mmCIF file of C-alpha atoms and ligand atoms in Angstrom:
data_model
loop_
_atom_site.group_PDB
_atom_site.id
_atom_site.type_symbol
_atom_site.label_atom_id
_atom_site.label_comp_id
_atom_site.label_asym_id
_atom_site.label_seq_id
_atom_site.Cartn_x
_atom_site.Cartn_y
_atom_site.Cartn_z
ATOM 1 C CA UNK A 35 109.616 103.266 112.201
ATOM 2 C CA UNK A 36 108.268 100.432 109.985
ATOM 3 C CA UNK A 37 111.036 98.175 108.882
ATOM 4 C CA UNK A 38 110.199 98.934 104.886
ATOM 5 C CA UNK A 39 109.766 102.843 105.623
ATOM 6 C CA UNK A 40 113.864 102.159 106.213
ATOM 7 C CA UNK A 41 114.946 100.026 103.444
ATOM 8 C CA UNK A 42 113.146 102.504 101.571
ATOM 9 C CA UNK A 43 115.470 105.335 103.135
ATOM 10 C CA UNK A 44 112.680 106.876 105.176
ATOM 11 C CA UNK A 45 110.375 109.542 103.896
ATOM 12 C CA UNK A 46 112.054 111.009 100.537
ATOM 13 C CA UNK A 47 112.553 106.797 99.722
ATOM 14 C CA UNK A 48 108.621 106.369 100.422
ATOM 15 C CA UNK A 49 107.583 109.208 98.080
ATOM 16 C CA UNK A 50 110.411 108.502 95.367
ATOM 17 C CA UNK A 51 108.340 104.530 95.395
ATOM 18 C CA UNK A 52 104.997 106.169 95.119
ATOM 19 C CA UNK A 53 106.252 108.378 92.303
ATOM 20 C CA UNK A 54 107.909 105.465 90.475
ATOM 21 C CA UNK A 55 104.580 102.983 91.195
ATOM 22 C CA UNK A 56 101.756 105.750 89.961
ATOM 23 C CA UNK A 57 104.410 106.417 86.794
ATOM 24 C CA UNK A 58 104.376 102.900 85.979
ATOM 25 C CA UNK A 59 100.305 102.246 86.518
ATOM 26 C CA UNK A 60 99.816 105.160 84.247
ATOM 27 C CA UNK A 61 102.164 104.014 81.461
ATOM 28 C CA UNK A 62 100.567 100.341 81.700
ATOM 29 C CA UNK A 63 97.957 100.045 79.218
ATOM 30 C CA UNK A 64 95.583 97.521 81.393
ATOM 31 C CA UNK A 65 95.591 99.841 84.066
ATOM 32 C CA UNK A 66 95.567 103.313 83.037
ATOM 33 C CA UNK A 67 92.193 103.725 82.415
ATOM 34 C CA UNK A 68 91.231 103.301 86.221
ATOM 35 C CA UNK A 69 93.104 105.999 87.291
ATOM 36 C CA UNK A 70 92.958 108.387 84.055
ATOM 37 C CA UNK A 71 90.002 110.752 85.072
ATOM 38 C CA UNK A 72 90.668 110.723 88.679
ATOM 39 C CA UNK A 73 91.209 113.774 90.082
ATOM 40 C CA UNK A 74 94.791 114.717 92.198
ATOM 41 C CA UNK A 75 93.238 114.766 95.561
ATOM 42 C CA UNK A 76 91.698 111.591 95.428
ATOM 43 C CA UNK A 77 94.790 109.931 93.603
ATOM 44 C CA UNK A 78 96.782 111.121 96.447
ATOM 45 C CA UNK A 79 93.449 109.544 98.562
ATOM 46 C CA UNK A 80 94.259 106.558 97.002
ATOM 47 C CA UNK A 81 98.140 106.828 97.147
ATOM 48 C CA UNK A 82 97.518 107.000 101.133
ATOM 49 C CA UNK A 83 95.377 103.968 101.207
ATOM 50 C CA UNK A 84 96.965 101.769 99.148
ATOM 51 C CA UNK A 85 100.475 102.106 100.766
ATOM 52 C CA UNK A 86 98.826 102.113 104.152
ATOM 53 C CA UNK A 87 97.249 98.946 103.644
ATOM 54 C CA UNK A 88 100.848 97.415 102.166
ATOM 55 C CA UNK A 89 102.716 98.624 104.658
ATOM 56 C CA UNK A 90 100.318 97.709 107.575
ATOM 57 C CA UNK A 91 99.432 100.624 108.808
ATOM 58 C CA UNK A 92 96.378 102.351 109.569
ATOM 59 C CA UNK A 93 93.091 101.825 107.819
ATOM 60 C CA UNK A 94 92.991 105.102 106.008
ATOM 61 C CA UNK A 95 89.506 104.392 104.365
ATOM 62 C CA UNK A 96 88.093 108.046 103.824
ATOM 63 C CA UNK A 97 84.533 106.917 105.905
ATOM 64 C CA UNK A 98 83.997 104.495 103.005
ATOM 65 C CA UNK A 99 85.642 100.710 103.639
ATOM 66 C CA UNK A 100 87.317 99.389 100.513
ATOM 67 C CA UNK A 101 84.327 97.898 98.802
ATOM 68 C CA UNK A 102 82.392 101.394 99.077
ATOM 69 C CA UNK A 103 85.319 102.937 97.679
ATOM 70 C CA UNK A 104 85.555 100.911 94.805
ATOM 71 C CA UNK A 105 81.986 100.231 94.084
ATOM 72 C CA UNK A 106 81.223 100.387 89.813
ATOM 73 C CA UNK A 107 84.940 100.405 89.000
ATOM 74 C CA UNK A 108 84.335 96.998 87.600
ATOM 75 C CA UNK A 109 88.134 96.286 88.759
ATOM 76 C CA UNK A 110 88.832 92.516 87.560
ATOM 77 C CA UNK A 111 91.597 90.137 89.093
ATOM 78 C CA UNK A 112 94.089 91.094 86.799
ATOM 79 C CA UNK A 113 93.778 94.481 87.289
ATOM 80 C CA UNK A 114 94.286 93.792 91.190
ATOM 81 C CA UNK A 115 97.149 91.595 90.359
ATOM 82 C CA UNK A 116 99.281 93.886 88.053
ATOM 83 C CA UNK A 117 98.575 96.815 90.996
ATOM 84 C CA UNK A 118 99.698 94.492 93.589
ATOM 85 C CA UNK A 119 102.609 93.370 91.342
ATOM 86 C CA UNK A 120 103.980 96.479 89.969
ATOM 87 C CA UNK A 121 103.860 97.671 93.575
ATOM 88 C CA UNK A 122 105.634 94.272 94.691
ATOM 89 C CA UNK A 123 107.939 95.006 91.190
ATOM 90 C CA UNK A 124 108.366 98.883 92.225
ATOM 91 C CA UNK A 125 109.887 97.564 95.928
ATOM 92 C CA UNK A 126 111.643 94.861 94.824
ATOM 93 C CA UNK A 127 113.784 97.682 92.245
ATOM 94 C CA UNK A 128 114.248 99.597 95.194
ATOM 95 C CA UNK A 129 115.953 97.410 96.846
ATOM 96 C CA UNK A 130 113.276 96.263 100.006
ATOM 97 C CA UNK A 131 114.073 92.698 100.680
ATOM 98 C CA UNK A 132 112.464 90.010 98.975
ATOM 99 C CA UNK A 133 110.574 88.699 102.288
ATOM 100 C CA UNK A 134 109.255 92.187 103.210
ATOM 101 C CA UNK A 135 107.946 92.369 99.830
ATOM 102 C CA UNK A 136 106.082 89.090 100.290
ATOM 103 C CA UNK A 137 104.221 90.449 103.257
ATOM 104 C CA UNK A 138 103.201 93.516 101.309
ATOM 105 C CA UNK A 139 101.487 91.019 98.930
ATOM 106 C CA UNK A 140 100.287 89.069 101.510
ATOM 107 C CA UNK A 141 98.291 91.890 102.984
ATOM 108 C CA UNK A 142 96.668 93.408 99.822
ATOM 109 C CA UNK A 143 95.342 89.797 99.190
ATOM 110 C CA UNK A 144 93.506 90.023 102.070
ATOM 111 C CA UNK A 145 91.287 92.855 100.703
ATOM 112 C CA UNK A 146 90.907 91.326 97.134
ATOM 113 C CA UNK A 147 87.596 90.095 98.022
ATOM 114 C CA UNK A 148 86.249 93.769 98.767
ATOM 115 C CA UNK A 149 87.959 95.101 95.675
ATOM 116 C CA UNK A 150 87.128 93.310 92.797
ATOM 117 C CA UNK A 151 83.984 93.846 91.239
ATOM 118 C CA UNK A 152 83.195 89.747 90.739
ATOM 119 C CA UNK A 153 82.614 89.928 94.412
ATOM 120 C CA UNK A 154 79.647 92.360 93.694
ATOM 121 C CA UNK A 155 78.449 90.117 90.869
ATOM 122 C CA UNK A 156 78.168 86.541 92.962
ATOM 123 C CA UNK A 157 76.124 88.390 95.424
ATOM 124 C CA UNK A 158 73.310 89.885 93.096
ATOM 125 C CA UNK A 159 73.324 86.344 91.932
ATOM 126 C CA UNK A 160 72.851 85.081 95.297
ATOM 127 C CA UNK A 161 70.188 87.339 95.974
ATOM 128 C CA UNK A 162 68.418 87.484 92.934
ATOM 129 C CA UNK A 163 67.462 83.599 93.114
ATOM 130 C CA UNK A 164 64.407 83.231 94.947
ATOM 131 C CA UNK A 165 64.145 79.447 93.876
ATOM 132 C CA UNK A 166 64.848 78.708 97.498
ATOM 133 C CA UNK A 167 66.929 75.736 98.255
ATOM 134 C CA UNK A 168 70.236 75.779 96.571
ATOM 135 C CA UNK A 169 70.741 72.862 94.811
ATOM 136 C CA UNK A 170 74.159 70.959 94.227
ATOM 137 C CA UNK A 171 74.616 70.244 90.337
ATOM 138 C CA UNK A 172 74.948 66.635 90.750
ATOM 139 C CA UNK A 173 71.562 66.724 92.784
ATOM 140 C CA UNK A 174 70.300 68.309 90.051
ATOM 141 C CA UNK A 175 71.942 65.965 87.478
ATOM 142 C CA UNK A 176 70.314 62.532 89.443
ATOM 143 C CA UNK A 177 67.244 64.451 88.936
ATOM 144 C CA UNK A 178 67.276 64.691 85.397
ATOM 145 C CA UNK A 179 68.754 61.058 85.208
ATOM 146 C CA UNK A 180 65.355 59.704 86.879
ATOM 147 C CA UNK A 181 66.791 58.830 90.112
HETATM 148 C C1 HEM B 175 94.653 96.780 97.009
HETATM 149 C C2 HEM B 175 94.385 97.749 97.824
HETATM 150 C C3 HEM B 175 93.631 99.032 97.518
HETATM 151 C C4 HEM B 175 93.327 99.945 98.472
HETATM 152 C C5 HEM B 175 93.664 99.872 99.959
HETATM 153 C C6 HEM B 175 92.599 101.013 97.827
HETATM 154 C C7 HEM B 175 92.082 102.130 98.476
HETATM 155 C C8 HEM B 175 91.232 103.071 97.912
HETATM 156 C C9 HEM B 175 90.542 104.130 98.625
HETATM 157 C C10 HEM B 175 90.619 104.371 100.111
HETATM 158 C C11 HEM B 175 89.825 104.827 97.729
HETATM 159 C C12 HEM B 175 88.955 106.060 98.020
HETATM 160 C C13 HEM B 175 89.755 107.315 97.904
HETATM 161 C C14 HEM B 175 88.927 108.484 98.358
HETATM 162 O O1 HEM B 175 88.808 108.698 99.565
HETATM 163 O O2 HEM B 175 88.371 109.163 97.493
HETATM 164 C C15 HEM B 175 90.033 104.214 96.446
HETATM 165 C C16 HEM B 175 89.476 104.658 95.261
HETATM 166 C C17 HEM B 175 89.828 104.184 94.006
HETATM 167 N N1 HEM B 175 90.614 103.074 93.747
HETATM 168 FE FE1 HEM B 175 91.536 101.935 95.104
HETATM 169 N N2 HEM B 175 92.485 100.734 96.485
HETATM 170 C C18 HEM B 175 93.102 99.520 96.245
HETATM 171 C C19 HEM B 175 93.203 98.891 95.011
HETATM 172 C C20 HEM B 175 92.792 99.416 93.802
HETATM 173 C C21 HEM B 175 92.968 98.802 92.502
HETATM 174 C C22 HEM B 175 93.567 97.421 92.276
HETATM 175 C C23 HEM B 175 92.476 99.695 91.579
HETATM 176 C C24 HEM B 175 92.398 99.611 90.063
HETATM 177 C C25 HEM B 175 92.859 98.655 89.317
HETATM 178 C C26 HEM B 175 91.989 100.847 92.298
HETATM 179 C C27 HEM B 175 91.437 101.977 91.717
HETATM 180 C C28 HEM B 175 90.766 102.962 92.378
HETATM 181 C C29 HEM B 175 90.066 104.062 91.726
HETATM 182 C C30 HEM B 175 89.991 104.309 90.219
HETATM 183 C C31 HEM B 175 89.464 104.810 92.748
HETATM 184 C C32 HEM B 175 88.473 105.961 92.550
HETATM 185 C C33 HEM B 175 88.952 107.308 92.781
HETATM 186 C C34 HEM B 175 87.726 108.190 92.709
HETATM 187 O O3 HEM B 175 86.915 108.154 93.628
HETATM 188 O O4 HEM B 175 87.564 108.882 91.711
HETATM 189 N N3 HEM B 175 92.176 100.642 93.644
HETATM 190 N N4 HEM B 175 90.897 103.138 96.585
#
């Protein structure tokens, strides 16, 4: 048994922390809107995932890895923080210790990268310049200066 699956109280403690998490993304204004026209089988998709992921288990990816799955969300940084916090937040209330709850934000850092959109963005960029070299700005800069 994972160590927070028993300061949670096993089982009926894991799904009274989902309950209390998905009941405060859906009353918090800056994240609602992700999750308001999802449908219940993929909410409880993403319930799986998400505490999965926390609570290092099992990569419960659906065939799709994490950046498939979230691919035109447009999810920003502070959407992935306030998730990751009010998750971090939900624990804490619940009385998992503070360290435990560390490592559950350590982990869902680690798939920031896949998750929010910006990552998406700074590729196209990178792909879309066909100048060639890149070029450091303060190349650049001596350039223009005449060096
Ligand atoms: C940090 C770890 C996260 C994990 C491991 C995760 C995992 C997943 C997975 C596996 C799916 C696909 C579910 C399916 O099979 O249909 C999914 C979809 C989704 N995720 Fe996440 N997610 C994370 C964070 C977030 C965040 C931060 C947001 C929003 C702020 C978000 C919003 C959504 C939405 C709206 C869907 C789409 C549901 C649909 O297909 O309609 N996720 N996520």
């Amino acid at each position: 048994m994972h160590p927070i699956y028993d300061e949670l109280g096993g089982s009926d403690g894991v799904r009274t922390a989902v309950t209390v998490l998905y009941n405060r993304i859906a009353a918090d204004p800056e994240l609602a809107p992700w999750f308001a026209d999802v449908d219940v089988e993929r909410l409880k998709a993403h319930q799986r995932a998400f505490l999965s992921a926390a609570f290092g288990g099992p990569q419960v990816f659906s065939g799709r890895t994490a950046g498939e799955a979230h691919e035109g969300l447009e999810i920003t940084d502070a959407a992935f923080d306030r998730v990751v916090g009010t998750l971090m937040t939900t624990l804490a209330d619940l009385g998992v210790a503070n360290e435990a709850v560390v490592v559950v934000g350590a982990r869902l850092e680690d798939l920031r990268a896949d998750i929010v959109s910006a990552g998406l963005v700074s590729a196209d960029l990178v792909s879309a310049d066909t100048s060639g070299e890149p070029r450091h700005p303060l190349v650049e800069a001596a350039e223009l200066a005449g060096d």
